[in-house]
Coordinates of C-alpha atoms and ligand atoms in Angstrom, one line a residue:
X97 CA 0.0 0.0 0.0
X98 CA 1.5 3.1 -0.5
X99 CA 1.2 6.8 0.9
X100 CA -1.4 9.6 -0.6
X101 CA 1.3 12.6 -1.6
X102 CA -1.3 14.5 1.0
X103 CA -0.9 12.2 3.5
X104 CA 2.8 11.6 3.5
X105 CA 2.8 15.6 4.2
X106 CA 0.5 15.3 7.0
X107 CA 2.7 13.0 8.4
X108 CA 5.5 14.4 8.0
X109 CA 4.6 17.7 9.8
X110 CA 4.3 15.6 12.8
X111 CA 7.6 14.7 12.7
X112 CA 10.6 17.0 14.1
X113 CA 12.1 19.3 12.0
X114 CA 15.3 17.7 12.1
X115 CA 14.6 14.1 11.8
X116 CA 12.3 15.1 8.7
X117 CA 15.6 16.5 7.2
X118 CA 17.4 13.0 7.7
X119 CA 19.9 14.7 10.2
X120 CA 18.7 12.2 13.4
X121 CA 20.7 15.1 15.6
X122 CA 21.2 13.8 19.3
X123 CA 20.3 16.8 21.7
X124 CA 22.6 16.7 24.4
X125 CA 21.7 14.9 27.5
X126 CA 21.8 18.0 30.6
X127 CA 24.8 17.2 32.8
X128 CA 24.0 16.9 36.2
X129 CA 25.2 20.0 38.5
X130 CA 29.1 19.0 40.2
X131 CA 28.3 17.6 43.3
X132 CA 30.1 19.4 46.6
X133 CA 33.3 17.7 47.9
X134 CA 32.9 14.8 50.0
X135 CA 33.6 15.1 53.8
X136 CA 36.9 14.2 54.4
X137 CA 37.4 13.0 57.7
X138 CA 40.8 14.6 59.1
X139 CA 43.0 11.6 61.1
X140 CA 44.1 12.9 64.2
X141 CA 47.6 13.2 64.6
X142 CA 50.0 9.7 64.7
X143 CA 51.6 8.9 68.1
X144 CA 55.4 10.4 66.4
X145 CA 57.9 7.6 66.3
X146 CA 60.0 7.3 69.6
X147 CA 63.4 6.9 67.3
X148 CA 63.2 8.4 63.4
X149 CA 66.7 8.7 61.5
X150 CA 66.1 12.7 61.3
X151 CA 64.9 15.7 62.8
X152 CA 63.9 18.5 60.8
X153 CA 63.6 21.8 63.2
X154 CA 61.5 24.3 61.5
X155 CA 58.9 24.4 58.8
X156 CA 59.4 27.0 56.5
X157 CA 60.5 26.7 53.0
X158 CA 64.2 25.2 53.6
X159 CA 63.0 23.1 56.5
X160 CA 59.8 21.6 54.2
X161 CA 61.8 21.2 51.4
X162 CA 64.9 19.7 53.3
X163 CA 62.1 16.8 55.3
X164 CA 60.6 16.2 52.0
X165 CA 63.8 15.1 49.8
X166 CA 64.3 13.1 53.6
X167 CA 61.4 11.2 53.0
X168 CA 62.0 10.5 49.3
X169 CA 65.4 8.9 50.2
X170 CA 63.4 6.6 52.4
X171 CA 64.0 8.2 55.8
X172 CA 61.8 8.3 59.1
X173 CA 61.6 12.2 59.5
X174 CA 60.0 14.0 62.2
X175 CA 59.3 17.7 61.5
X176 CA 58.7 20.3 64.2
X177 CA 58.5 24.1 64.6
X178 CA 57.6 26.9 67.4
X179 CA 54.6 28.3 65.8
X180 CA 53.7 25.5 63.4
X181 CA 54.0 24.9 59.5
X182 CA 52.7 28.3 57.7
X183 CA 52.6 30.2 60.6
X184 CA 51.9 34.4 60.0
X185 CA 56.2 34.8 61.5
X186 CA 58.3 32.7 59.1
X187 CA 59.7 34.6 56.3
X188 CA 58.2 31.8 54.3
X189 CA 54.8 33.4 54.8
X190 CA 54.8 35.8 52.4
X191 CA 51.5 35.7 49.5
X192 CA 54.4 35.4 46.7
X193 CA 57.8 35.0 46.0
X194 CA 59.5 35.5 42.7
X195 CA 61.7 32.2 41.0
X196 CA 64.2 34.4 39.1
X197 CA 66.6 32.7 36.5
X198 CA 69.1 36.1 36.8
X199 CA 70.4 35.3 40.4
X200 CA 71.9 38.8 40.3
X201 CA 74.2 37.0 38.0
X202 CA 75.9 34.5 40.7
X203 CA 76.6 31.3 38.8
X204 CA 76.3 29.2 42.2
X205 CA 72.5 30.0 42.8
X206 CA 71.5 30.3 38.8
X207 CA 73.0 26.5 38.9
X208 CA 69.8 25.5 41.5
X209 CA 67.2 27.0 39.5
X210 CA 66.4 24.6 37.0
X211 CA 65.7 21.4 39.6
X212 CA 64.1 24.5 41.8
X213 CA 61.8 24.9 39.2
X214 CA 60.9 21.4 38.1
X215 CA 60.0 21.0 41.8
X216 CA 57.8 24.1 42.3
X217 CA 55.9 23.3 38.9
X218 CA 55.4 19.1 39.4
X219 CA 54.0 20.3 43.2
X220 CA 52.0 23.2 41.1
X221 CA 50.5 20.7 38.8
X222 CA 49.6 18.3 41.4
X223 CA 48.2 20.9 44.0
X224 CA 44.6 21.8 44.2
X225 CA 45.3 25.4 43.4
X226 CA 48.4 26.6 41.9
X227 CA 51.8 27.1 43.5
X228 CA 53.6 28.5 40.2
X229 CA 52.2 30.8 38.0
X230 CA 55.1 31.2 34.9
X231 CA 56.3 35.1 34.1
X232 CA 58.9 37.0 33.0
X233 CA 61.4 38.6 35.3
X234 CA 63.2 42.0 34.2
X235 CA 66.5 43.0 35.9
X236 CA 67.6 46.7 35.2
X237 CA 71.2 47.0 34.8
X238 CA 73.2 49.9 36.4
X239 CA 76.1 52.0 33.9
X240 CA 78.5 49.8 36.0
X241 CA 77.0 46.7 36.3
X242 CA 78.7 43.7 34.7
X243 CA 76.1 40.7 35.0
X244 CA 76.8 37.9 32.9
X245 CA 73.8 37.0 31.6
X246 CA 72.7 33.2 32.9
X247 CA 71.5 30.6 30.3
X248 CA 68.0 31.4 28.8
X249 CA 68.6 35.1 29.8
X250 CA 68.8 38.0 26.9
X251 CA 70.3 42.0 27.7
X252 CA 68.0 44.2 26.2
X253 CA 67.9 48.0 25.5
X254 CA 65.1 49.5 27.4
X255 CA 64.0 51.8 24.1
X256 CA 62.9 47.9 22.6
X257 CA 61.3 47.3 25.9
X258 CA 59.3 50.7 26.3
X259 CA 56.6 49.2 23.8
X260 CA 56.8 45.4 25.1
X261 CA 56.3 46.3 28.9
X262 CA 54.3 50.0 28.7
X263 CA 53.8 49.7 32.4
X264 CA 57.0 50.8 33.4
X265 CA 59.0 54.3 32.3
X266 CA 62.6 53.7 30.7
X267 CA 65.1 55.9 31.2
X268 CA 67.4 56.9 28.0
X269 CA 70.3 54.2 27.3
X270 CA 69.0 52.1 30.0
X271 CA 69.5 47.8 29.4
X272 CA 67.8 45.0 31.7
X273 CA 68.4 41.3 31.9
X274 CA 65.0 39.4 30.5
X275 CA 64.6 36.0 31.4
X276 CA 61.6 34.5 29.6
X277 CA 61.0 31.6 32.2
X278 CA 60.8 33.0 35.5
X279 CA 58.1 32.0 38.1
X280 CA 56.3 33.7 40.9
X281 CA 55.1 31.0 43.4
X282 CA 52.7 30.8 46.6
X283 CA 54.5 31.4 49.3
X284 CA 52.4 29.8 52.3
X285 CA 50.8 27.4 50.2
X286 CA 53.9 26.6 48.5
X287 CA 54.8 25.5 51.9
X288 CA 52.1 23.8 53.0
X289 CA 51.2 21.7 50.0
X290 CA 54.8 20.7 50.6
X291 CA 54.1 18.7 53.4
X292 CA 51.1 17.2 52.4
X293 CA 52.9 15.9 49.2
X294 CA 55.4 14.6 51.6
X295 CA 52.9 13.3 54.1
X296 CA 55.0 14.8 57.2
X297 CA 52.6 16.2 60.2
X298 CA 54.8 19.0 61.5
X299 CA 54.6 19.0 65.2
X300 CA 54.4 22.6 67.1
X301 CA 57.2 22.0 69.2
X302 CA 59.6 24.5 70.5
X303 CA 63.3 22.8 70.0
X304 CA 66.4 23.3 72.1
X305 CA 70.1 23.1 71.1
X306 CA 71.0 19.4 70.3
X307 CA 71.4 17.4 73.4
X308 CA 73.3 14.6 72.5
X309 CA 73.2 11.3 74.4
X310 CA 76.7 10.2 74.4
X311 CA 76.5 6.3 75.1
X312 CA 73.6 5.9 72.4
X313 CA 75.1 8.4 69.9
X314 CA 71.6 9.9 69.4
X315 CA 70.0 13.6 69.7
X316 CA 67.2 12.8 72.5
X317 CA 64.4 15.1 71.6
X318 CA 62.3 17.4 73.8
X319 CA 59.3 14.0 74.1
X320 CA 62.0 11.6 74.7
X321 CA 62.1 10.5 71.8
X322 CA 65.4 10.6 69.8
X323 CA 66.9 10.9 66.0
X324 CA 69.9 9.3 64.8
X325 CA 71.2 13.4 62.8
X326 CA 69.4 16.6 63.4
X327 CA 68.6 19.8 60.9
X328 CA 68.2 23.3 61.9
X329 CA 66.4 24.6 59.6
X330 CA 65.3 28.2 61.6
X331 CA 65.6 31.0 59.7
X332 CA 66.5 34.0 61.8
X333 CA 65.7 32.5 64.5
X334 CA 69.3 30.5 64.6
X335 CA 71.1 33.4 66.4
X336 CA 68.4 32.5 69.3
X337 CA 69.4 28.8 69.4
X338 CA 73.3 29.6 68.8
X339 CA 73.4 33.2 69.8
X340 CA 77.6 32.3 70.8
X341 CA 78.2 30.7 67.1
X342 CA 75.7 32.8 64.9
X343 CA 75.9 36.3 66.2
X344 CA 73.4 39.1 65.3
X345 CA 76.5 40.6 63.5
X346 CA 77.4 37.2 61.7
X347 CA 73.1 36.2 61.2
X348 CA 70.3 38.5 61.3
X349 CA 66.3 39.2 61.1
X350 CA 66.4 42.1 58.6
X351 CA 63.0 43.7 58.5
X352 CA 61.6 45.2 54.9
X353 CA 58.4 47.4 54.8
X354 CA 55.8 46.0 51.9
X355 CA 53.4 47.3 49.8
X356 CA 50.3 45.6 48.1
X357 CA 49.4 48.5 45.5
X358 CA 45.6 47.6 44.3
X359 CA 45.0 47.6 40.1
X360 CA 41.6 48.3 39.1
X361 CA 38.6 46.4 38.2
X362 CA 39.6 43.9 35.3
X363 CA 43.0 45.4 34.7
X364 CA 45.1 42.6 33.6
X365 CA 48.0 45.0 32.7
X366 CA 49.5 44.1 36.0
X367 CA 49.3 40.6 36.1
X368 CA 51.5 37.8 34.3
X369 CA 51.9 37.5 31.6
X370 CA 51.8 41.1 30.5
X371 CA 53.7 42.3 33.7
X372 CA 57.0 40.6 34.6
X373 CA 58.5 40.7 38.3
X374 CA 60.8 43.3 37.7
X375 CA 63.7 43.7 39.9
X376 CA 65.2 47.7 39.8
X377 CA 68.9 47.1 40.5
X378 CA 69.9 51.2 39.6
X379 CA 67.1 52.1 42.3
X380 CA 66.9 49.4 44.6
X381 CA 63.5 48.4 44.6
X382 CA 61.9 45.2 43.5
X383 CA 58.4 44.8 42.0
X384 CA 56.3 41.6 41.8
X385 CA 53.0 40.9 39.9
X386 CA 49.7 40.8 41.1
X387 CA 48.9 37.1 41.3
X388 CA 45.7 36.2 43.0
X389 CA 44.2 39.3 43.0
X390 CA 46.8 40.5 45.8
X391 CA 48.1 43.1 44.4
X392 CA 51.3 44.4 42.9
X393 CA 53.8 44.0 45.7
X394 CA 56.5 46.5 46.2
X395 CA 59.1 46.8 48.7
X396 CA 63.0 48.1 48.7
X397 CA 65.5 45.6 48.1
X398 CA 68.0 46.5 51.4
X399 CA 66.1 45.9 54.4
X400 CA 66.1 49.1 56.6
X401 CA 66.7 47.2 60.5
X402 CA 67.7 44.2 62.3
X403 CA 64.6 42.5 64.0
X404 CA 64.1 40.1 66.8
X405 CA 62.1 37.6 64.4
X406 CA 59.7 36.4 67.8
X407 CA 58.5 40.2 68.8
X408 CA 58.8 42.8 65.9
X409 CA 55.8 45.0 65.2
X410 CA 54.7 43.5 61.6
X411 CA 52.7 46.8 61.2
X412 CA 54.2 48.8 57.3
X413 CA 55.9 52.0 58.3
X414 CA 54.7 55.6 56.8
X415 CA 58.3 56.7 55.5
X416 CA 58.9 53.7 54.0
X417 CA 55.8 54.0 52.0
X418 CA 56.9 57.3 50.9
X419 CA 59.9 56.1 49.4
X420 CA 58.2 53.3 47.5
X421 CA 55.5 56.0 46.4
X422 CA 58.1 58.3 44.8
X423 CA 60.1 55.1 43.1
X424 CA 56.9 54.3 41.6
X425 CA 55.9 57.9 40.2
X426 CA 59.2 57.6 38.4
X427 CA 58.8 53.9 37.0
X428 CA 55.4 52.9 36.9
X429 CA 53.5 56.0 37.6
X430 CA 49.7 54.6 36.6
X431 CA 50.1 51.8 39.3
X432 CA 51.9 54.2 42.1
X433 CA 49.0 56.1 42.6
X434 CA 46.3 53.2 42.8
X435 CA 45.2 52.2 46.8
X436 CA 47.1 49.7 49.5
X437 CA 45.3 46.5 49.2
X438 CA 47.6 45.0 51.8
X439 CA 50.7 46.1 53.7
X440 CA 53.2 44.6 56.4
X441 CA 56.4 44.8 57.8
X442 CA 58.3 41.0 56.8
X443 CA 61.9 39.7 57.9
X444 CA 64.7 37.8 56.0
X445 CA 67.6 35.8 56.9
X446 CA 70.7 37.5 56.3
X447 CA 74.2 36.4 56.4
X448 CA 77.2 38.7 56.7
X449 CA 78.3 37.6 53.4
X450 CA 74.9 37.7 51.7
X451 CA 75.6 34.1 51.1
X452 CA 73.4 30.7 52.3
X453 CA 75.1 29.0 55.7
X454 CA 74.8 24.6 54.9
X455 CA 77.4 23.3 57.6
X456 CA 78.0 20.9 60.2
X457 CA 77.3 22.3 64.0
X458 CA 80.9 22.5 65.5
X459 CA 81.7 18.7 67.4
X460 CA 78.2 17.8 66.1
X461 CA 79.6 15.3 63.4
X462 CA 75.4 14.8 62.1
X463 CA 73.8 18.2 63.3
X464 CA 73.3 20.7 60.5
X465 CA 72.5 24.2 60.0
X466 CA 71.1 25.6 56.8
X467 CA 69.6 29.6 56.3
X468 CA 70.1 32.5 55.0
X469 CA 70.6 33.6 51.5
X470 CA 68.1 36.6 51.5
X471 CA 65.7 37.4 48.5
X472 CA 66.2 33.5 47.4
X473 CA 66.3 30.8 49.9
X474 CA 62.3 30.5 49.6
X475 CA 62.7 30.1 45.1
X476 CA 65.6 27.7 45.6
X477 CA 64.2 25.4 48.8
X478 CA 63.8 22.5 46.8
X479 CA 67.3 22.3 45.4
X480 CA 68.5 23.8 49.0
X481 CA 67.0 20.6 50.3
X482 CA 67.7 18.1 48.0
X483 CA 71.3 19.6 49.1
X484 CA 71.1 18.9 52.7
X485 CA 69.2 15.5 52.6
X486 CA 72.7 14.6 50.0
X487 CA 74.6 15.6 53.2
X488 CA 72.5 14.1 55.7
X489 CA 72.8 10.8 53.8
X490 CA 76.2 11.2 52.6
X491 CA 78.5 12.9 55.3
X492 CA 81.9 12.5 53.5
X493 CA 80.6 14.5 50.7
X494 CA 82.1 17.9 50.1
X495 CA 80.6 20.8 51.4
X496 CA 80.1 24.1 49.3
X497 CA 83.1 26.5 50.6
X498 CA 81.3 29.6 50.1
X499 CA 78.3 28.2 52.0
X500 CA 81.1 27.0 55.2
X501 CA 80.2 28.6 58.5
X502 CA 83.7 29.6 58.9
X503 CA 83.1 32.0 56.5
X504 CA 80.7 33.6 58.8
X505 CA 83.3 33.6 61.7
X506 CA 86.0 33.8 60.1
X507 CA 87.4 30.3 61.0
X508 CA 86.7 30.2 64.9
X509 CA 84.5 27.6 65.4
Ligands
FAD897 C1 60.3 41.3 51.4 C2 60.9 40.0 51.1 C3 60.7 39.5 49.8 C4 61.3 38.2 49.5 N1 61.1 37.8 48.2 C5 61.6 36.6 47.9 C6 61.5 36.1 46.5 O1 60.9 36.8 45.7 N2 62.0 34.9 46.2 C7 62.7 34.1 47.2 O2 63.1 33.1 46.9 N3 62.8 34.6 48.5 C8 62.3 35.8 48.8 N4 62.4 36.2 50.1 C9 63.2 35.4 51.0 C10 62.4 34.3 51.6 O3 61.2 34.8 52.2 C11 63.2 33.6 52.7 O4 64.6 33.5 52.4 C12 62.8 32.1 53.0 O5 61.4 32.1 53.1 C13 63.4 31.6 54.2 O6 62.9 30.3 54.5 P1 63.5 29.5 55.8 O7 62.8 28.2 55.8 O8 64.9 29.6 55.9 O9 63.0 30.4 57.1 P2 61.5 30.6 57.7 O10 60.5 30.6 56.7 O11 61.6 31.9 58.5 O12 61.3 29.4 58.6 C14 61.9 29.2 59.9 C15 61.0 28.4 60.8 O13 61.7 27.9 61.9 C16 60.9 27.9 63.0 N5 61.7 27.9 64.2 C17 62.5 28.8 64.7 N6 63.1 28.4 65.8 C18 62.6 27.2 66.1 C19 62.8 26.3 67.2 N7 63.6 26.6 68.2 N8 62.1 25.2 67.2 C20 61.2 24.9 66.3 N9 61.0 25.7 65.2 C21 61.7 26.9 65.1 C22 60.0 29.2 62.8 O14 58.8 29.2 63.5 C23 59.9 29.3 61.3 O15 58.6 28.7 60.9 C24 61.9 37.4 50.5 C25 62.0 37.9 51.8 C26 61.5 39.2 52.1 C27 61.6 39.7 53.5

């Protein structure tokens, strides 16, 4: 029987539109809305191990980074610190820290920034949120400065860079360092997400000296516990433990005033990848992207006091904020005049010789001390630590010279 031309019509209007055009289209089936997280029940914290093969004292970026390669190798590790992991004192706690490739041109700390980096980004990727966010870093250059440009690391004129970075004013026959793979990184975070990568519990204990038991050959820890080498890992805070070795002169808190300046609704002019950290070595300030929404953060590069790390007012300082106000008007005038989203007064570990301290304690054959190098422990932790675990592991291998603590006291020890 066949169809009536009328009635094949009629039944055809009944038909969809699109299957009566021979495309059968399948309308996408609604996706159901993302469910919330589940409850994760937090564990309570483990009984700690009455003997572990290391002690990590302190839980900033050294001391996290330090425990962590510790545990790769296969060690027992117990971690502790005063005021807890991420706590608002450490000089680890900073929003953001720059990763910078120049090193102020110093071959020995441009050497651990490639395994820094690898670290920061495989801990980014695998983080719920992320730790490094990739930028470029510009370093001005002074009429006398001779930096040797590091690998992956171009000089250019600042007239070719006036209409790549508009943001910032160039002087006339001015030159920077541009290094195209520079990082900024989270600073607490980058801490914390450390440790749970790790899976170390750090334990907010306040640790002495090392007590040594002589007939075991163990450091005997505050619990009772004990741990076959021990790592001070402090920060500032090692002048407090060996105020007779490190000296305020020879290791010091060094307090810096810093400003959050505020870009405006939407303005992505500030943020990577149009704006680069950008470190002002003729002027002496140092300028870091807004990441996050915190702001462009602005501080001057020599620290203005020594600070007792434990009690110092964390409160910005007026004059300070003068003096970063009038570097701005002259470099990157649009942002200098935009509000404080955030301010605070901060501390780094400084050696006398600018330079990081990884030695043995004196008659402490497995007790080490690692801190300092200001502006770039925090960037470089990772290969710091993979550094100190090597030594912990290994004690007959070589020790850098320039990092020696006789340097620091100038051979009495
Ligand atoms: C303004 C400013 C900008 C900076 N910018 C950068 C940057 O861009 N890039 C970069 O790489 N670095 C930067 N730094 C430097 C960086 O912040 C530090 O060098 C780095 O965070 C130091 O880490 P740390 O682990 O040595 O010390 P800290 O983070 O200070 O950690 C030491 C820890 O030891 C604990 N502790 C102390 N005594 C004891 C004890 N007796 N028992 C138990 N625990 C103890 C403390 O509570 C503290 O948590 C900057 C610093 C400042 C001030």
């Amino acid at each position: 029987m066949t169809l009536g031309r009328r009635k094949l019509l009629a039944a055809l209007a009944t038909v969809p539109a699109a299957l009566a055009l021979g495309g059968a289209r399948k309308e996408p089936k609604p996706k159901d809305p993302p469910e919330p997280r589940k409850s994760r029940k937090r564990k309570g914290a483990k009984a700690p191990q009455s003997h572990v093969d290391v002690a990590v004292v302190g839980a900033g970026a050294l001391g996290a980074w330090t425990a962590w390669h510790l545990v790769r190798q296969g060690k027992s590790v117990r971690l502790f610190d005063a005021y807890g992991a991420g706590n608002g004192r450490a000089a680890s706690n900073l929003p953001s820290m720059m990763l910078d490739p120049v090193q102020g041109g110093d071959a020995l700390y441009a050497s651990l920034v490639s395994d820094s980096y690898a670290a920061w980004q495989r801990l980014s990727d695998t983080a719920s949120l992320p730790i490094l966010t990739a930028c470029q870093a510009l370093t001005t250059l002074t009429a006398t400065d001779s930096i040797a440009a590091a690998r992956d690391v171009d000089r250019e004129s600042g007239d070719k860079l006036k209409n790549r970075f508009t943001q910032i004013a160039w002087h006339p026959g001015e030159a920077a360092l541009v290094a195209e793979k520079a990082a900024m990184l989270a600073g607490r975070r980058g801490v914390l997400e450390t440790l749970l990568d790790g899976q170390i519990e750090p334990e907010a204990v306040v640790m002495p000296a090392p007590l040594r038991d002589k007939r075991s050959d163990l450091y005997v820890l505050p619990d009772g516990g004990t741990a076959g080498s021990i790592v001070y890992a402090c920060g500032a805070w090692l002048t407090e433990l060996f105020p007779q070795l490190l000296t305020p002169q020879r290791l010091s808190a060094v307090r810096h005033n810093v400003f959050h300046f505020g870009p405006g609704q939407g303005d992505l002019q500030y943020r990577p990848p149009a704006m680069p950290a950008f470190v002002d070595r003729a002027y002496g300030f140092t300028l870091l992207p807004d990441i996050e929404g915190e702001g462009v953060r602005c501080w001057r590069s020599a620290g203005d006091a020594s600070v007792d790390p434990d009690s110092f007012d964390r409160r910005a300082d007026e004059r300070a904020l003068t003096d970063v106000r009038l570097w701005l008007a002259g470099r990157l005038p649009r942002i200098g005049t935009a509000p404080i989203v955030a301010s605070a007064a901060v501390h780094d570990c400084r050696t006398v010789t600018g330079d990081l301290l990884l030695d043995r304690l004196p008659e402490h054959p497995r007790a080490w001390v690692v801190g300092g190098a200001a502006g770039r422990a925090f960037s470089l932790a990772p290969a710091i630590g993979a550094r100190v675990a090597a030594h912990v592991a290994d004690a007959s291998r070589p020790l850098e010279p320039r990092w020696a603590l006789a340097r620091l006291t100038g051979g009495a020890v």
